[in-house]
Amino acid sequence: MDSSGSPWPTGHRFADRTRANHAAVHALLTAGNSRRAIQRQLGMTYRTVKVLADAIAPEDLFRGQWQGRPSVLDEYKPYLDDRWNQGCTNAWKAWEEIVPLGYTGSYQRVRAYFRTKRLSADPVTAPPPSPRTVAAWILRHPDTLTEAEQLRLKAVLVHCPELDALAGHVRSFAEILTEQGHRLPEWLDAVRNDNLPGLHTLAAGIDRDRDAVIAGLTLPWNSGVVEGHVNRIKMLKRQMFGRAGFQLLRKRVLLA
């Protein structure tokens, strides 16, 4: 197999035989021989001669031999598609970008992939992710994202500083909610320093009751039990509305 990264390997018995037969058939056609004559001279079936003669290039016949096989480049193709859509058609530059992301393959694979896209009349490109999709990637824990999702998110954040800042604040806020409640004032100050109006509204709401929020994040006590009882009573009230009087409602609340 060819280690250069070409999608059409050389040194492979099937590939080399196909190339040789394709060249022989087309050489005889150019010399003026008929397909029946070529069949007799080369000892091939007429169908084989027809297939070889109809193919413009031997690569057109390589169907099913290597297609669908996993490649080290597969998980980075969404990132490369995004860069292609953004106007980056330099394979070397794209290769330099994906190496720090963990790509261990050769530059030739990236070049071959870009060449396929460049020569294709209808190049296959990944559609840009929707705002809902990007929001879901930012809100989810990084460990739950697949490698392809992480690569596409990185591509989006690299080209949008506002989203990059937003993602950083979201991740920091998630850490504050789980284990670092004492960092809330620091987080509020950082949000105010960025031009993110949506987060400014959230920060202003939190800041109005800052002490209570910090206490809720750092102290072992909470009002969860009380809120649960209030929610239960409201549910019973809705169930009984228009169906029974106060006495039955009172009994249900006391006995529930």
Coordinates of N, CA and C in Angstrom, one line a residue:
M1 N 0.8 -1.2 0.0 CA 0.0 0.0 0.0 C 0.9 1.2 0.0
D2 N 0.4 2.3 -0.6 CA 1.1 3.5 -0.7 C 1.0 4.3 0.6
S3 N 2.2 4.7 1.2 CA 2.2 5.4 2.5 C 2.1 6.9 2.3
S4 N 2.0 7.4 1.0 CA 2.0 8.8 0.8 C 0.7 9.5 1.1
G5 N -0.3 8.7 1.4 CA -1.6 9.3 1.7 C -2.5 9.4 0.5
S6 N -2.1 8.9 -0.7 CA -2.9 9.0 -1.9 C -4.1 8.1 -1.7
P7 N -5.3 8.6 -2.2 CA -6.5 7.7 -2.1 C -6.5 6.6 -3.1
W8 N -5.5 6.6 -4.1 CA -5.4 5.6 -5.0 C -4.0 4.9 -4.9
P9 N -3.9 3.9 -4.1 CA -2.6 3.4 -3.7 C -1.8 2.8 -4.9
T10 N -0.5 3.0 -4.9 CA 0.4 2.3 -5.8 C 1.1 1.2 -5.0
G11 N 1.6 0.2 -5.8 CA 2.2 -0.9 -5.1 C 1.2 -2.0 -4.7
H12 N -0.1 -1.7 -4.9 CA -1.1 -2.7 -4.6 C -1.4 -3.5 -5.9
R13 N -1.5 -4.8 -5.8 CA -1.6 -5.6 -6.9 C -2.8 -5.3 -7.8
F14 N -4.0 -5.1 -7.2 CA -5.2 -4.8 -7.9 C -5.1 -3.5 -8.6
A15 N -4.5 -2.5 -7.9 CA -4.4 -1.1 -8.4 C -3.5 -1.1 -9.6
D16 N -2.3 -1.7 -9.5 CA -1.3 -1.7 -10.5 C -1.8 -2.5 -11.7
R17 N -2.5 -3.6 -11.5 CA -3.0 -4.4 -12.7 C -4.1 -3.6 -13.4
T18 N -4.9 -2.9 -12.7 CA -5.9 -2.1 -13.3 C -5.3 -1.0 -14.1
R19 N -4.3 -0.4 -13.6 CA -3.7 0.7 -14.3 C -3.0 0.2 -15.6
A20 N -2.4 -1.0 -15.5 CA -1.7 -1.5 -16.7 C -2.7 -1.9 -17.7
N21 N -3.8 -2.6 -17.3 CA -4.8 -3.0 -18.3 C -5.4 -1.8 -19.0
H22 N -5.7 -0.8 -18.2 CA -6.3 0.5 -18.7 C -5.4 1.1 -19.7
A23 N -4.1 1.2 -19.4 CA -3.2 1.8 -20.4 C -3.1 0.9 -21.6
A24 N -3.1 -0.4 -21.5 CA -3.0 -1.3 -22.7 C -4.2 -1.1 -23.6
V25 N -5.4 -1.1 -23.0 CA -6.6 -1.0 -23.8 C -6.6 0.3 -24.5
H26 N -6.3 1.4 -23.8 CA -6.4 2.7 -24.5 C -5.3 2.9 -25.5
A27 N -4.2 2.3 -25.3 CA -3.1 2.3 -26.3 C -3.6 1.7 -27.6
L28 N -4.2 0.5 -27.5 CA -4.7 -0.2 -28.7 C -5.9 0.6 -29.3
L29 N -6.7 1.2 -28.5 CA -7.8 2.0 -29.1 C -7.3 3.2 -29.9
T30 N -6.2 3.8 -29.3 CA -5.6 4.9 -30.0 C -5.0 4.5 -31.3
A31 N -4.5 3.2 -31.4 CA -3.9 2.7 -32.6 C -4.9 2.3 -33.6
G32 N -6.2 2.4 -33.3 CA -7.2 2.1 -34.3 C -7.9 0.7 -34.2
N33 N -7.5 0.0 -33.1 CA -8.1 -1.4 -33.0 C -9.5 -1.3 -32.5
S34 N -10.4 -2.2 -32.9 CA -11.7 -2.3 -32.4 C -11.7 -3.0 -31.0
R35 N -12.8 -2.9 -30.3 CA -12.9 -3.5 -29.0 C -12.9 -5.0 -29.1
R36 N -13.4 -5.6 -30.2 CA -13.4 -7.0 -30.4 C -12.0 -7.5 -30.6
A37 N -11.2 -6.7 -31.4 CA -9.8 -7.1 -31.7 C -9.0 -7.0 -30.4
I38 N -9.3 -6.0 -29.6 CA -8.5 -5.8 -28.3 C -8.8 -7.0 -27.4
Q39 N -10.1 -7.4 -27.4 CA -10.5 -8.6 -26.6 C -9.7 -9.8 -27.0
R40 N -9.5 -10.0 -28.3 CA -8.7 -11.2 -28.7 C -7.2 -11.1 -28.4
Q41 N -6.7 -9.9 -28.6 CA -5.3 -9.7 -28.4 C -4.9 -9.8 -26.9
L42 N -5.7 -9.3 -26.0 CA -5.4 -9.3 -24.6 C -6.0 -10.4 -23.8
G43 N -6.8 -11.2 -24.5 CA -7.4 -12.4 -23.8 C -8.4 -12.0 -22.7
M44 N -9.1 -10.9 -22.9 CA -10.0 -10.4 -21.9 C -11.4 -10.7 -22.4
T45 N -12.4 -10.6 -21.5 CA -13.8 -10.7 -21.9 C -14.2 -9.3 -22.5
Y46 N -15.2 -9.4 -23.4 CA -15.6 -8.1 -24.0 C -16.1 -7.1 -22.9
R47 N -16.8 -7.6 -21.9 CA -17.2 -6.7 -20.8 C -16.1 -6.0 -20.1
T48 N -15.0 -6.7 -19.9 CA -13.8 -6.1 -19.3 C -13.2 -5.0 -20.1
V49 N -13.1 -5.3 -21.4 CA -12.6 -4.3 -22.4 C -13.5 -3.1 -22.4
K50 N -14.8 -3.3 -22.4 CA -15.7 -2.2 -22.4 C -15.6 -1.3 -21.2
V51 N -15.4 -2.0 -20.0 CA -15.3 -1.2 -18.8 C -14.0 -0.4 -18.8
L52 N -12.9 -1.0 -19.2 CA -11.6 -0.3 -19.3 C -11.7 0.8 -20.3
A53 N -12.3 0.6 -21.4 CA -12.3 1.6 -22.5 C -13.2 2.8 -22.1
D54 N -14.3 2.5 -21.4 CA -15.2 3.6 -21.0 C -14.6 4.5 -19.9
A55 N -13.7 3.9 -19.1 CA -13.1 4.7 -18.0 C -12.1 5.7 -18.5
I56 N -12.3 7.0 -18.2 CA -11.3 8.0 -18.6 C -10.0 7.8 -17.9
A57 N -10.1 7.5 -16.6 CA -8.8 7.2 -15.8 C -9.0 5.9 -15.0
P58 N -7.9 5.2 -14.8 CA -8.0 4.0 -14.0 C -8.6 4.2 -12.6
E59 N -8.4 5.4 -12.1 CA -9.0 5.7 -10.7 C -10.5 5.6 -10.7
D60 N -11.1 5.8 -11.9 CA -12.6 5.7 -11.9 C -13.1 4.3 -11.7
L61 N -12.2 3.3 -11.8 CA -12.5 1.9 -11.6 C -12.3 1.4 -10.2
F62 N -11.7 2.3 -9.3 CA -11.4 1.9 -8.0 C -12.6 2.1 -7.1
R63 N -13.6 1.4 -7.3 CA -14.8 1.5 -6.5 C -15.0 0.3 -5.6
G64 N -15.2 0.6 -4.3 CA -15.4 -0.5 -3.3 C -14.1 -1.1 -2.8
Q65 N -12.9 -0.8 -3.3 CA -11.7 -1.3 -2.8 C -11.2 -0.6 -1.6
W66 N -11.3 0.7 -1.6 CA -10.8 1.4 -0.4 C -11.8 2.4 0.1
Q67 N -12.9 2.6 -0.6 CA -14.0 3.5 0.0 C -14.6 2.9 1.2
G68 N -14.8 3.8 2.2 CA -15.4 3.4 3.5 C -14.4 2.9 4.5
R69 N -13.1 2.7 4.1 CA -12.2 2.2 5.1 C -11.8 3.3 6.0
P70 N -11.7 3.0 7.3 CA -11.4 4.1 8.3 C -10.0 4.7 8.0
S71 N -9.9 6.0 8.2 CA -8.7 6.7 8.0 C -8.4 7.6 9.2
V72 N -7.1 7.8 9.4 CA -6.7 8.7 10.6 C -7.2 10.1 10.4
L73 N -7.6 10.4 9.1 CA -8.0 11.8 8.8 C -9.6 11.9 9.0
D74 N -10.3 10.8 9.2 CA -11.8 10.9 9.2 C -12.3 11.8 10.3
E75 N -11.8 11.8 11.5 CA -12.3 12.6 12.6 C -12.0 14.1 12.4
Y76 N -11.1 14.4 11.5 CA -10.7 15.8 11.3 C -11.3 16.4 10.1
K77 N -12.0 15.6 9.3 CA -12.6 16.0 8.1 C -13.7 17.1 8.3
P78 N -14.5 17.0 9.4 CA -15.5 18.1 9.6 C -14.7 19.5 9.8
Y79 N -13.6 19.4 10.5 CA -12.8 20.7 10.7 C -12.3 21.2 9.4
L80 N -11.8 20.3 8.6 CA -11.2 20.6 7.3 C -12.3 21.2 6.4
D81 N -13.5 20.6 6.5 CA -14.6 21.1 5.7 C -15.0 22.5 6.1
D82 N -15.0 22.7 7.4 CA -15.3 24.1 7.9 C -14.3 25.1 7.4
R83 N -13.0 24.7 7.4 CA -12.0 25.6 7.0 C -12.1 25.8 5.5
W84 N -12.4 24.8 4.7 CA -12.6 24.9 3.3 C -13.7 25.9 3.0
N85 N -14.8 25.8 3.7 CA -16.0 26.7 3.5 C -15.6 28.1 3.9
Q86 N -14.7 28.3 4.8 CA -14.3 29.6 5.2 C -13.2 30.2 4.2
G87 N -12.8 29.4 3.2 CA -11.9 30.0 2.2 C -10.5 29.5 2.3
C88 N -10.2 28.6 3.3 CA -8.8 28.1 3.5 C -8.7 26.9 2.6
T89 N -8.0 27.1 1.4 CA -7.8 26.0 0.5 C -6.3 25.5 0.4
N90 N -5.5 26.0 1.4 CA -4.1 25.7 1.5 C -4.0 24.4 2.4
A91 N -3.6 23.3 1.7 CA -3.6 22.1 2.5 C -2.5 22.1 3.6
W92 N -1.4 22.8 3.3 CA -0.3 22.8 4.3 C -0.7 23.6 5.5
K93 N -1.4 24.7 5.3 CA -1.9 25.5 6.4 C -2.9 24.7 7.3
A94 N -3.8 24.0 6.6 CA -4.8 23.2 7.3 C -4.1 22.1 8.0
W95 N -3.1 21.4 7.4 CA -2.4 20.4 8.1 C -1.7 20.9 9.4
E96 N -1.1 22.1 9.3 CA -0.5 22.7 10.5 C -1.5 23.0 11.6
E97 N -2.7 23.3 11.2 CA -3.8 23.6 12.2 C -4.3 22.3 12.9
I98 N -4.3 21.2 12.2 CA -4.9 20.0 12.9 C -3.9 19.2 13.6
V99 N -2.6 19.4 13.3 CA -1.6 18.7 14.1 C -1.6 19.0 15.6
P100 N -1.8 20.3 16.0 CA -1.9 20.5 17.5 C -3.2 20.0 18.1
L101 N -4.1 19.7 17.2 CA -5.4 19.1 17.7 C -5.3 17.6 17.9
G102 N -4.2 17.0 17.5 CA -4.0 15.6 17.7 C -3.9 14.7 16.5
Y103 N -3.9 15.3 15.3 CA -3.7 14.6 14.1 C -2.3 14.0 14.0
T104 N -2.2 12.7 13.7 CA -0.9 12.1 13.6 C -0.5 11.6 12.2
G105 N -1.4 11.8 11.3 CA -1.2 11.4 9.9 C -0.3 12.3 9.1
S106 N -0.1 12.0 7.9 CA 0.8 12.7 7.0 C 0.1 13.9 6.4
Y107 N 1.0 14.8 5.9 CA 0.5 16.0 5.2 C -0.2 15.5 3.9
Q108 N 0.4 14.4 3.3 CA -0.1 14.0 2.0 C -1.6 13.6 2.0
R109 N -2.0 13.1 3.1 CA -3.5 12.8 3.3 C -4.3 14.0 3.2
V110 N -3.9 15.1 3.9 CA -4.6 16.3 3.8 C -4.6 16.9 2.4
R111 N -3.5 16.8 1.8 CA -3.3 17.3 0.4 C -4.3 16.6 -0.6
A112 N -4.3 15.2 -0.4 CA -5.1 14.4 -1.3 C -6.6 14.8 -1.0
Y113 N -7.0 15.0 0.2 CA -8.4 15.3 0.5 C -8.8 16.7 -0.1
F114 N -7.9 17.6 0.1 CA -8.2 19.0 -0.5 C -8.2 18.9 -2.1
R115 N -7.3 18.0 -2.6 CA -7.3 17.9 -4.1 C -8.6 17.3 -4.6
T116 N -9.1 16.3 -3.8 CA -10.4 15.7 -4.2 C -11.5 16.8 -4.2
K117 N -11.5 17.6 -3.2 CA -12.5 18.7 -3.1 C -12.3 19.7 -4.2
R118 N -11.1 20.0 -4.5 CA -10.8 21.0 -5.5 C -11.2 20.5 -6.9
L119 N -11.0 19.3 -7.2 CA -11.4 18.7 -8.5 C -12.8 18.3 -8.7
S120 N -13.5 18.2 -7.6 CA -14.9 17.8 -7.6 C -15.8 18.9 -8.1
A121 N -16.7 18.5 -9.1 CA -17.6 19.5 -9.6 C -18.6 19.9 -8.5
D122 N -18.9 19.0 -7.6 CA -19.8 19.3 -6.5 C -19.2 18.9 -5.2
P123 N -18.2 19.7 -4.7 CA -17.4 19.2 -3.5 C -18.3 19.0 -2.3
V124 N -18.0 18.0 -1.6 CA -18.8 17.7 -0.4 C -18.2 18.5 0.7
T125 N -19.1 19.4 1.3 CA -18.6 20.2 2.4 C -19.6 20.1 3.5
A126 N -19.2 20.3 4.7 CA -20.0 20.2 5.9 C -20.8 21.5 6.0
P127 N -22.1 21.4 6.2 CA -22.9 22.6 6.4 C -22.5 23.2 7.7
P128 N -22.6 24.6 7.8 CA -22.2 25.2 9.1 C -23.1 24.8 10.2
P129 N -22.6 24.6 11.4 CA -23.5 24.3 12.5 C -24.5 25.4 12.8
S130 N -25.7 25.0 13.2 CA -26.7 26.0 13.5 C -26.4 26.6 14.9
P131 N -27.0 27.8 15.2 CA -26.8 28.4 16.5 C -27.2 27.5 17.6
R132 N -28.3 26.7 17.4 CA -28.8 25.8 18.5 C -27.7 24.7 18.8
T133 N -27.1 24.2 17.7 CA -26.1 23.2 17.8 C -24.8 23.7 18.6
V134 N -24.4 24.9 18.2 CA -23.2 25.5 18.8 C -23.5 25.8 20.3
A135 N -24.7 26.3 20.6 CA -25.1 26.5 22.0 C -25.1 25.2 22.8
A136 N -25.6 24.1 22.2 CA -25.5 22.8 22.9 C -24.1 22.4 23.2
W137 N -23.2 22.6 22.2 CA -21.8 22.2 22.4 C -21.2 23.0 23.6
I138 N -21.5 24.3 23.7 CA -21.0 25.1 24.7 C -21.5 24.8 26.1
L139 N -22.8 24.4 26.1 CA -23.4 24.2 27.4 C -23.1 22.8 28.0
R140 N -22.7 21.9 27.1 CA -22.4 20.5 27.6 C -21.0 20.4 28.2
H141 N -20.9 19.5 29.0 CA -19.5 19.3 29.6 C -18.6 18.8 28.5
P142 N -17.4 19.4 28.5 CA -16.4 19.1 27.4 C -16.2 17.6 27.3
D143 N -16.2 16.8 28.4 CA -15.9 15.4 28.3 C -17.0 14.6 27.6
T144 N -18.2 15.2 27.5 CA -19.3 14.5 26.8 C -19.3 14.7 25.3
L145 N -18.5 15.6 24.8 CA -18.4 15.9 23.4 C -17.6 14.9 22.7
T146 N -18.0 14.5 21.5 CA -17.2 13.6 20.7 C -16.0 14.4 20.1
E147 N -15.0 13.7 19.6 CA -13.8 14.4 19.1 C -14.2 15.2 17.9
A148 N -15.1 14.7 17.1 CA -15.5 15.5 15.9 C -16.2 16.8 16.4
E149 N -17.1 16.7 17.4 CA -17.8 17.9 18.0 C -16.8 18.9 18.6
Q150 N -15.8 18.4 19.3 CA -14.8 19.2 19.9 C -14.0 20.0 18.8
L151 N -13.7 19.3 17.7 CA -13.0 20.0 16.6 C -13.8 21.0 15.9
R152 N -15.1 20.7 15.7 CA -16.0 21.7 15.0 C -16.2 22.9 16.0
L153 N -16.3 22.7 17.3 CA -16.5 23.8 18.2 C -15.2 24.6 18.2
K154 N -14.1 24.0 18.2 CA -12.8 24.8 18.2 C -12.8 25.7 16.9
A155 N -13.2 25.1 15.8 CA -13.2 25.9 14.5 C -14.1 27.1 14.6
V156 N -15.3 26.9 15.3 CA -16.2 28.1 15.5 C -15.6 29.1 16.4
L157 N -15.1 28.7 17.5 CA -14.6 29.6 18.5 C -13.3 30.4 18.0
V158 N -12.5 29.7 17.2 CA -11.3 30.4 16.7 C -11.7 31.6 15.8
H159 N -12.8 31.5 15.1 CA -13.2 32.6 14.2 C -14.3 33.5 14.8
C160 N -14.6 33.4 16.1 CA -15.6 34.3 16.7 C -15.1 34.5 18.1
P161 N -14.4 35.6 18.4 CA -13.9 35.9 19.7 C -15.0 36.1 20.7
E162 N -16.1 36.6 20.3 CA -17.2 36.8 21.3 C -17.7 35.5 21.8
L163 N -17.9 34.5 20.9 CA -18.3 33.1 21.3 C -17.3 32.5 22.1
D164 N -16.0 32.7 21.8 CA -14.9 32.1 22.6 C -15.0 32.6 24.0
A165 N -15.2 33.9 24.2 CA -15.3 34.5 25.5 C -16.5 34.0 26.2
L166 N -17.6 33.9 25.5 CA -18.9 33.3 26.1 C -18.7 31.9 26.6
A167 N -18.0 31.1 25.8 CA -17.8 29.7 26.2 C -17.0 29.6 27.4
G168 N -15.9 30.5 27.5 CA -15.1 30.5 28.7 C -15.9 30.9 30.0
H169 N -16.8 31.9 29.9 CA -17.6 32.3 31.0 C -18.6 31.1 31.4
V170 N -19.2 30.5 30.4 CA -20.1 29.4 30.7 C -19.4 28.3 31.4
R171 N -18.2 27.9 31.0 CA -17.5 26.8 31.6 C -17.1 27.2 33.1
S172 N -16.7 28.5 33.2 CA -16.3 28.9 34.6 C -17.6 28.9 35.5
F173 N -18.7 29.4 35.0 CA -19.9 29.4 35.8 C -20.4 28.0 36.2
A174 N -20.2 27.0 35.3 CA -20.5 25.6 35.6 C -19.6 25.1 36.8
E175 N -18.3 25.5 36.8 CA -17.4 25.1 37.9 C -17.9 25.8 39.2
I176 N -18.3 27.0 39.1 CA -18.7 27.8 40.3 C -20.0 27.1 40.9
L177 N -20.9 26.6 40.0 CA -22.1 26.0 40.5 C -21.8 24.7 41.2
T178 N -20.8 24.0 40.8 CA -20.5 22.7 41.3 C -19.6 22.6 42.5
E179 N -18.5 23.5 42.5 CA -17.5 23.3 43.5 C -16.8 24.6 43.9
Q180 N -17.0 25.7 43.3 CA -16.2 26.9 43.5 C -17.0 28.1 43.7
G181 N -18.0 28.0 44.6 CA -19.0 29.1 44.8 C -18.3 30.4 45.2
H182 N -17.1 30.3 45.9 CA -16.5 31.5 46.4 C -15.9 32.4 45.2
R183 N -15.9 31.8 44.0 CA -15.3 32.6 42.9 C -16.4 33.4 42.2
L184 N -17.6 33.4 42.7 CA -18.7 34.2 42.0 C -18.4 35.6 41.8
P185 N -17.9 36.4 42.8 CA -17.6 37.8 42.6 C -16.6 38.0 41.5
E186 N -15.6 37.1 41.4 CA -14.5 37.2 40.4 C -15.2 37.0 39.0
W187 N -16.1 36.0 38.9 CA -16.8 35.7 37.6 C -17.6 36.9 37.2
L188 N -18.3 37.6 38.1 CA -19.2 38.7 37.8 C -18.3 39.9 37.2
D189 N -17.2 40.1 37.8 CA -16.3 41.2 37.3 C -15.8 40.8 35.9
A190 N -15.4 39.6 35.7 CA -14.9 39.2 34.4 C -16.0 39.4 33.3
V191 N -17.2 39.0 33.6 CA -18.3 39.2 32.7 C -18.5 40.6 32.3
R192 N -18.4 41.5 33.3 CA -18.7 42.9 33.0 C -17.6 43.5 32.1
N193 N -16.4 42.9 32.1 CA -15.3 43.4 31.3 C -15.4 43.0 29.9
D194 N -16.3 42.1 29.5 CA -16.5 41.7 28.1 C -17.8 42.3 27.6
N195 N -17.8 42.5 26.3 CA -18.9 43.1 25.6 C -19.9 42.0 25.2
L196 N -20.6 41.5 26.3 CA -21.6 40.4 26.1 C -22.9 40.8 26.8
P197 N -23.7 41.6 26.1 CA -24.9 42.2 26.8 C -25.8 41.1 27.4
G198 N -25.9 39.9 26.8 CA -26.8 38.9 27.3 C -26.3 38.4 28.7
L199 N -25.0 38.3 28.9 CA -24.5 37.9 30.2 C -24.5 39.0 31.2
H200 N -24.5 40.3 30.7 CA -24.5 41.4 31.6 C -25.9 41.4 32.3
T201 N -27.0 41.0 31.6 CA -28.3 41.0 32.2 C -28.3 39.9 33.3
L202 N -27.7 38.7 33.0 CA -27.7 37.7 34.0 C -26.8 38.1 35.2
A203 N -25.7 38.7 35.0 CA -24.8 39.1 36.1 C -25.5 40.2 37.0
A204 N -26.2 41.1 36.3 CA -26.9 42.1 37.1 C -28.0 41.5 38.0
G205 N -28.7 40.5 37.5 CA -29.7 39.8 38.4 C -29.1 39.1 39.5
I206 N -27.9 38.4 39.3 CA -27.2 37.7 40.4 C -26.7 38.7 41.4
D207 N -26.2 39.8 40.9 CA -25.5 40.8 41.8 C -26.5 41.4 42.7
R208 N -27.8 41.5 42.3 CA -28.8 42.1 43.2 C -29.0 41.3 44.5
D209 N -28.7 40.0 44.4 CA -28.8 39.1 45.6 C -27.6 38.3 45.8
R210 N -26.4 39.0 45.7 CA -25.1 38.3 45.6 C -24.9 37.5 46.9
D211 N -25.1 38.1 48.1 CA -24.8 37.4 49.3 C -25.6 36.1 49.4
A212 N -26.9 36.1 49.1 CA -27.7 34.9 49.1 C -27.3 33.9 48.2
V213 N -26.9 34.3 46.9 CA -26.4 33.3 45.9 C -25.1 32.7 46.4
I214 N -24.2 33.5 46.9 CA -22.9 32.9 47.4 C -23.1 32.0 48.6
A215 N -24.1 32.3 49.4 CA -24.4 31.4 50.6 C -25.0 30.1 50.1
G216 N -25.8 30.2 49.1 CA -26.4 29.0 48.5 C -25.4 28.1 47.9
L217 N -24.3 28.7 47.3 CA -23.3 27.9 46.6 C -22.2 27.4 47.6
T218 N -22.1 28.0 48.7 CA -20.9 27.6 49.6 C -21.4 26.9 50.9
L219 N -22.6 27.2 51.4 CA -23.0 26.7 52.7 C -23.7 25.3 52.5
P220 N -23.6 24.5 53.5 CA -24.3 23.1 53.4 C -25.8 23.2 53.5
W221 N -26.4 24.3 53.9 CA -27.8 24.4 54.1 C -28.5 25.0 52.9
N222 N -29.7 24.6 52.7 CA -30.5 25.1 51.6 C -32.0 25.0 51.9
S223 N -32.8 25.7 51.1 CA -34.2 25.7 51.3 C -34.9 24.7 50.4
G224 N -34.2 23.7 49.9 CA -34.8 22.7 49.0 C -36.0 22.0 49.6
V225 N -36.0 21.6 50.9 CA -37.1 20.9 51.5 C -38.3 21.8 51.6
V226 N -38.1 23.0 52.0 CA -39.3 24.0 52.0 C -39.9 24.2 50.7
E227 N -39.0 24.4 49.7 CA -39.5 24.6 48.3 C -40.2 23.4 47.8
G228 N -39.8 22.2 48.2 CA -40.5 21.0 47.8 C -41.9 20.9 48.4
H229 N -42.0 21.3 49.7 CA -43.4 21.3 50.3 C -44.3 22.3 49.6
V230 N -43.7 23.5 49.3 CA -44.5 24.5 48.7 C -45.0 24.0 47.3
N231 N -44.1 23.4 46.6 CA -44.5 22.9 45.3 C -45.6 21.8 45.4
R232 N -45.4 20.9 46.4 CA -46.4 19.9 46.6 C -47.8 20.5 46.9
I233 N -47.9 21.5 47.8 CA -49.1 22.1 48.1 C -49.8 22.8 46.9
K234 N -49.0 23.4 46.1 CA -49.5 24.1 44.9 C -50.1 23.1 43.9
M235 N -49.4 21.9 43.8 CA -49.9 20.9 42.9 C -51.2 20.4 43.4
L236 N -51.4 20.1 44.7 CA -52.7 19.7 45.2 C -53.7 20.7 45.0
K237 N -53.4 22.0 45.2 CA -54.4 23.0 45.0 C -54.9 23.1 43.6
R238 N -54.0 22.9 42.6 CA -54.4 22.9 41.2 C -55.3 21.7 40.9
Q239 N -54.9 20.5 41.5 CA -55.7 19.3 41.3 C -57.2 19.5 41.8
M240 N -57.3 20.2 42.9 CA -58.6 20.3 43.6 C -59.4 21.5 43.1
F241 N -58.8 22.4 42.3 CA -59.5 23.6 42.0 C -60.8 23.3 41.1
G242 N -61.9 23.8 41.6 CA -63.2 23.6 40.9 C -63.8 22.2 41.1
R243 N -63.2 21.4 41.9 CA -63.7 20.0 42.1 C -64.2 19.7 43.5
A244 N -63.6 20.4 44.5 CA -64.1 20.1 45.9 C -63.9 21.4 46.7
G245 N -64.4 21.4 47.9 CA -64.3 22.5 48.8 C -63.0 22.5 49.6
F246 N -62.9 23.5 50.5 CA -61.7 23.8 51.3 C -61.5 22.6 52.2
Q247 N -62.5 22.0 52.8 CA -62.3 21.0 53.8 C -61.6 19.8 53.2
L248 N -62.0 19.4 52.0 CA -61.3 18.2 51.4 C -59.9 18.6 51.0
L249 N -59.7 19.8 50.5 CA -58.4 20.3 50.2 C -57.5 20.2 51.4
R250 N -58.0 20.7 52.5 CA -57.2 20.7 53.8 C -56.8 19.3 54.2
K251 N -57.7 18.4 54.0 CA -57.5 17.0 54.4 C -56.4 16.4 53.5
R252 N -56.4 16.7 52.2 CA -55.4 16.2 51.3 C -54.1 16.7 51.6
V253 N -54.0 18.0 52.0 CA -52.7 18.6 52.3 C -52.1 18.0 53.5
L254 N -53.0 17.8 54.5 CA -52.5 17.2 55.8 C -52.1 15.8 55.7
L255 N -52.8 15.0 54.9 CA -52.5 13.6 54.8 C -51.5 13.2 53.7
A256 N -51.3 14.1 52.8 CA -50.4 13.8 51.6 C -48.9 13.6 52.1

